[in-house]
Backbone atoms as SQL, in Angstrom:
CREATE TABLE atoms (id INTEGER PRIMARY KEY, chain TEXT, resi INTEGER, resn TEXT, atom TEXT, x REAL, y REAL, z REAL);
INSERT INTO atoms VALUES
  (1, 'A', 1, 'MET', 'N', -15.429, 8.827, -21.990),
  (2, 'A', 1, 'MET', 'CA', -15.337, 8.936, -20.893),
  (3, 'A', 1, 'MET', 'C', -15.256, 7.418, -20.367),
  (4, 'A', 2, 'ILE', 'N', -16.111, 6.433, -20.647),
  (5, 'A', 2, 'ILE', 'CA', -16.483, 4.920, -20.152),
  (6, 'A', 2, 'ILE', 'C', -15.087, 4.420, -20.634),
  (7, 'A', 3, 'TYR', 'N', -14.817, 4.325, -21.918),
  (8, 'A', 3, 'TYR', 'CA', -13.805, 3.777, -22.394),
  (9, 'A', 3, 'TYR', 'C', -12.628, 4.040, -21.762),
  (10, 'A', 4, 'THR', 'N', -12.112, 5.322, -21.151),
  (11, 'A', 4, 'THR', 'CA', -11.082, 5.617, -20.654),
  (12, 'A', 4, 'THR', 'C', -10.947, 5.258, -18.972),
  (13, 'A', 5, 'ILE', 'N', -12.013, 4.731, -18.363),
  (14, 'A', 5, 'ILE', 'CA', -12.277, 4.271, -16.903),
  (15, 'A', 5, 'ILE', 'C', -12.122, 2.779, -17.392),
  (16, 'A', 6, 'LEU', 'N', -12.582, 1.920, -18.245),
  (17, 'A', 6, 'LEU', 'CA', -12.198, 0.546, -18.611),
  (18, 'A', 6, 'LEU', 'C', -10.955, 0.639, -18.790),
  (19, 'A', 7, 'LYS', 'N', -10.088, 1.303, -19.669),
  (20, 'A', 7, 'LYS', 'CA', -8.798, 1.010, -20.118),
  (21, 'A', 7, 'LYS', 'C', -7.972, 1.230, -18.622),
  (22, 'A', 8, 'PHE', 'N', -8.415, 2.036, -17.896),
  (23, 'A', 8, 'PHE', 'CA', -7.643, 2.370, -16.498),
  (24, 'A', 8, 'PHE', 'C', -7.868, 1.246, -15.827),
  (25, 'A', 9, 'LEU', 'N', -9.105, 0.342, -15.609),
  (26, 'A', 9, 'LEU', 'CA', -9.274, -1.065, -14.793),
  (27, 'A', 9, 'LEU', 'C', -8.539, -1.745, -15.216),
  (28, 'A', 10, 'ILE', 'N', -8.539, -2.302, -16.905),
  (29, 'A', 10, 'ILE', 'CA', -7.867, -3.214, -17.146),
  (30, 'A', 10, 'ILE', 'C', -6.634, -3.078, -17.163),
  (31, 'A', 11, 'LEU', 'N', -5.963, -2.047, -17.009),
  (32, 'A', 11, 'LEU', 'CA', -4.381, -1.819, -16.598),
  (33, 'A', 11, 'LEU', 'C', -4.129, -2.054, -14.893),
  (34, 'A', 12, 'VAL', 'N', -5.191, -1.116, -13.984),
  (35, 'A', 12, 'VAL', 'CA', -4.514, -1.212, -12.550),
  (36, 'A', 12, 'VAL', 'C', -5.123, -2.830, -12.013),
  (37, 'A', 13, 'LEU', 'N', -6.121, -3.289, -12.216),
  (38, 'A', 13, 'LEU', 'CA', -6.655, -4.646, -11.833),
  (39, 'A', 13, 'LEU', 'C', -5.922, -5.594, -11.726),
  (40, 'A', 14, 'PRO', 'N', -5.141, -5.803, -12.640),
  (41, 'A', 14, 'PRO', 'CA', -4.330, -6.986, -12.670),
  (42, 'A', 14, 'PRO', 'C', -3.069, -6.896, -11.613),
  (43, 'A', 15, 'LEU', 'N', -2.701, -5.519, -11.581),
  (44, 'A', 15, 'LEU', 'CA', -1.452, -4.909, -10.727),
  (45, 'A', 15, 'LEU', 'C', -1.911, -5.376, -9.133),
  (46, 'A', 16, 'LEU', 'N', -3.316, -5.039, -9.008),
  (47, 'A', 16, 'LEU', 'CA', -3.680, -5.100, -7.617),
  (48, 'A', 16, 'LEU', 'C', -3.685, -6.534, -7.108),
  (49, 'A', 17, 'ILE', 'N', -4.535, -7.379, -8.064),
  (50, 'A', 17, 'ILE', 'CA', -4.769, -8.778, -7.736),
  (51, 'A', 17, 'ILE', 'C', -3.250, -9.441, -7.548),
  (52, 'A', 18, 'ALA', 'N', -2.281, -9.195, -8.275),
  (53, 'A', 18, 'ALA', 'CA', -0.772, -9.722, -8.037),
  (54, 'A', 18, 'ALA', 'C', -0.569, -9.139, -7.051),
  (55, 'A', 19, 'VAL', 'N', -0.375, -7.722, -6.448),
  (56, 'A', 19, 'VAL', 'CA', -0.057, -7.461, -5.603),
  (57, 'A', 19, 'VAL', 'C', -0.693, -8.214, -4.029),
  (58, 'A', 20, 'ALA', 'N', -2.022, -8.697, -4.386),
  (59, 'A', 20, 'ALA', 'CA', -2.426, -9.380, -3.113),
  (60, 'A', 20, 'ALA', 'C', -2.280, -10.536, -3.212),
  (61, 'A', 21, 'TYR', 'N', -1.841, -11.257, -4.660),
  (62, 'A', 21, 'TYR', 'CA', -1.535, -12.762, -4.631),
  (63, 'A', 21, 'TYR', 'C', -0.174, -12.652, -3.864),
  (64, 'A', 22, 'PHE', 'N', 0.856, -12.081, -4.532),
  (65, 'A', 22, 'PHE', 'CA', 2.031, -12.341, -3.941),
  (66, 'A', 22, 'PHE', 'C', 2.206, -11.967, -2.337),
  (67, 'A', 23, 'THR', 'N', 1.238, -10.950, -1.854),
  (68, 'A', 23, 'THR', 'CA', 1.480, -10.785, -0.473),
  (69, 'A', 23, 'THR', 'C', 0.960, -12.062, 0.601),
  (70, 'A', 24, 'LEU', 'N', 0.078, -12.878, -0.142),
  (71, 'A', 24, 'LEU', 'CA', -0.550, -13.912, 0.546),
  (72, 'A', 24, 'LEU', 'C', 0.380, -15.128, 0.235),
  (73, 'A', 25, 'VAL', 'N', 1.296, -15.535, -0.876),
  (74, 'A', 25, 'VAL', 'CA', 2.177, -16.286, -0.894),
  (75, 'A', 25, 'VAL', 'C', 3.543, -16.016, -0.265),
  (76, 'A', 26, 'GLU', 'N', 3.856, -14.804, 0.172),
  (77, 'A', 26, 'GLU', 'CA', 5.022, -14.470, 0.850),
  (78, 'A', 26, 'GLU', 'C', 4.886, -15.055, 2.239),
  (79, 'A', 27, 'ARG', 'N', 3.631, -14.938, 2.864),
  (80, 'A', 27, 'ARG', 'CA', 3.518, -14.534, 4.507),
  (81, 'A', 27, 'ARG', 'C', 2.449, -15.524, 4.701),
  (82, 'A', 28, 'THR', 'N', 2.749, -15.916, 5.806),
  (83, 'A', 28, 'THR', 'CA', 1.664, -17.026, 6.192),
  (84, 'A', 28, 'THR', 'C', 0.471, -16.357, 6.655),
  (85, 'A', 29, 'PHE', 'N', 0.295, -15.193, 7.275),
  (86, 'A', 29, 'PHE', 'CA', -0.748, -14.189, 7.536),
  (87, 'A', 29, 'PHE', 'C', -0.826, -12.992, 6.785),
  (88, 'A', 30, 'GLY', 'N', -0.642, -13.107, 5.181),
  (89, 'A', 30, 'GLY', 'CA', -0.744, -12.517, 4.408),
  (90, 'A', 30, 'GLY', 'C', -1.773, -11.289, 4.245),
  (91, 'A', 31, 'LEU', 'N', -2.935, -12.150, 4.931),
  (92, 'A', 31, 'LEU', 'CA', -3.968, -11.391, 5.027),
  (93, 'A', 31, 'LEU', 'C', -4.100, -9.990, 5.415),
  (94, 'A', 32, 'LEU', 'N', -3.338, -10.235, 6.648),
  (95, 'A', 32, 'LEU', 'CA', -3.565, -9.220, 7.919),
  (96, 'A', 32, 'LEU', 'C', -2.349, -8.231, 7.637),
  (97, 'A', 33, 'GLN', 'N', -1.253, -8.651, 6.695),
  (98, 'A', 33, 'GLN', 'CA', -0.338, -7.624, 6.546),
  (99, 'A', 33, 'GLN', 'C', -0.471, -5.959, 6.261),
  (100, 'A', 34, 'PRO', 'N', -1.144, -5.972, 4.890),
  (101, 'A', 34, 'PRO', 'CA', -1.812, -4.705, 4.367),
  (102, 'A', 34, 'PRO', 'C', -2.472, -4.014, 5.261),
  (103, 'A', 35, 'LEU', 'N', -3.547, -4.371, 6.071),
  (104, 'A', 35, 'LEU', 'CA', -4.114, -3.686, 7.343),
  (105, 'A', 35, 'LEU', 'C', -3.256, -3.332, 8.173),
  (106, 'A', 36, 'ALA', 'N', -2.271, -4.350, 8.545),
  (107, 'A', 36, 'ALA', 'CA', -1.134, -3.895, 9.591),
  (108, 'A', 36, 'ALA', 'C', -0.389, -2.547, 9.209),
  (109, 'A', 37, 'ASP', 'N', -0.030, -2.615, 7.604),
  (110, 'A', 37, 'ASP', 'CA', 1.085, -1.790, 6.894),
  (111, 'A', 37, 'ASP', 'C', -0.020, -0.462, 6.996),
  (112, 'A', 38, 'GLY', 'N', -1.247, -0.538, 6.713),
  (113, 'A', 38, 'GLY', 'CA', -2.075, 0.831, 6.741),
  (114, 'A', 38, 'GLY', 'C', -2.366, 1.193, 7.936),
  (115, 'A', 39, 'LEU', 'N', -2.359, 0.568, 9.064),
  (116, 'A', 39, 'LEU', 'CA', -2.593, 1.325, 10.091),
  (117, 'A', 39, 'LEU', 'C', -1.242, 1.517, 11.076),
  (118, 'A', 40, 'LYS', 'N', -0.240, 1.100, 10.629),
  (119, 'A', 40, 'LYS', 'CA', 0.926, 1.881, 11.039),
  (120, 'A', 40, 'LYS', 'C', 1.243, 3.057, 9.981),
  (121, 'A', 41, 'LEU', 'N', 0.858, 3.315, 9.069),
  (122, 'A', 41, 'LEU', 'CA', 0.980, 4.519, 8.401),
  (123, 'A', 41, 'LEU', 'C', 0.375, 5.675, 9.167),
  (124, 'A', 42, 'PHE', 'N', -0.935, 5.003, 9.547),
  (125, 'A', 42, 'PHE', 'CA', -1.284, 6.328, 10.223),
  (126, 'A', 42, 'PHE', 'C', -1.402, 6.625, 11.870),
  (127, 'A', 43, 'VAL', 'N', -0.834, 5.561, 12.498),
  (128, 'A', 43, 'VAL', 'CA', -0.236, 5.531, 13.906),
  (129, 'A', 43, 'VAL', 'C', 1.198, 5.979, 14.186),
  (130, 'A', 44, 'LYS', 'N', 1.869, 5.822, 13.009),
  (131, 'A', 44, 'LYS', 'CA', 3.244, 6.208, 13.414),
  (132, 'A', 44, 'LYS', 'C', 3.613, 7.924, 13.288),
  (133, 'A', 45, 'GLU', 'N', 4.563, 7.911, 14.425),
  (134, 'A', 45, 'GLU', 'CA', 4.862, 9.297, 14.962),
  (135, 'A', 45, 'GLU', 'C', 5.868, 9.695, 13.875),
  (136, 'A', 46, 'THR', 'N', 6.114, 10.942, 13.725),
  (137, 'A', 46, 'THR', 'CA', 7.433, 11.364, 12.875),
  (138, 'A', 46, 'THR', 'C', 8.301, 12.135, 14.354),
  (139, 'A', 47, 'ILE', 'N', 9.477, 11.574, 14.396),
  (140, 'A', 47, 'ILE', 'CA', 10.507, 12.162, 15.712),
  (141, 'A', 47, 'ILE', 'C', 11.043, 12.912, 15.198),
  (142, 'A', 48, 'LEU', 'N', 11.559, 14.049, 15.453),
  (143, 'A', 48, 'LEU', 'CA', 12.582, 14.872, 15.182),
  (144, 'A', 48, 'LEU', 'C', 13.363, 15.320, 16.033),
  (145, 'A', 49, 'PRO', 'N', 14.884, 14.958, 16.254),
  (146, 'A', 49, 'PRO', 'CA', 15.606, 15.354, 17.270),
  (147, 'A', 49, 'PRO', 'C', 15.528, 17.263, 17.116),
  (148, 'A', 50, 'SER', 'N', 15.497, 17.486, 18.463),
  (149, 'A', 50, 'SER', 'CA', 15.386, 19.359, 18.631),
  (150, 'A', 50, 'SER', 'C', 16.695, 19.966, 18.112),
  (151, 'A', 51, 'ASN', 'N', 17.777, 19.473, 17.681),
  (152, 'A', 51, 'ASN', 'CA', 18.613, 20.368, 16.837),
  (153, 'A', 51, 'ASN', 'C', 18.952, 19.627, 15.422),
  (154, 'A', 52, 'ALA', 'N', 17.699, 19.097, 15.075),
  (155, 'A', 52, 'ALA', 'CA', 18.077, 18.896, 13.583),
  (156, 'A', 52, 'ALA', 'C', 17.780, 19.807, 12.594),
  (157, 'A', 53, 'ASP', 'N', 18.241, 19.805, 11.808),
  (158, 'A', 53, 'ASP', 'CA', 18.551, 21.032, 10.375),
  (159, 'A', 53, 'ASP', 'C', 17.278, 20.753, 9.502),
  (160, 'A', 54, 'ILE', 'N', 16.384, 21.513, 9.724),
  (161, 'A', 54, 'ILE', 'CA', 14.862, 21.347, 8.782),
  (162, 'A', 54, 'ILE', 'C', 14.866, 22.516, 7.562),
  (163, 'A', 55, 'LYS', 'N', 14.736, 22.077, 6.679),
  (164, 'A', 55, 'LYS', 'CA', 14.591, 23.062, 5.706),
  (165, 'A', 55, 'LYS', 'C', 13.493, 22.777, 4.458);
């Protein structure tokens, strides 16, 4: 159990750190971008035209 969790962390942690680093390098206010994206995800409204074909 502990070995599986440790293996998972060894795999995922460098990816999370790399994403955070690239976000910071790419944008001037890189620290605020993930927060803005998360907020947009919850606030964004799905708009469907009344005559849209929904299946």
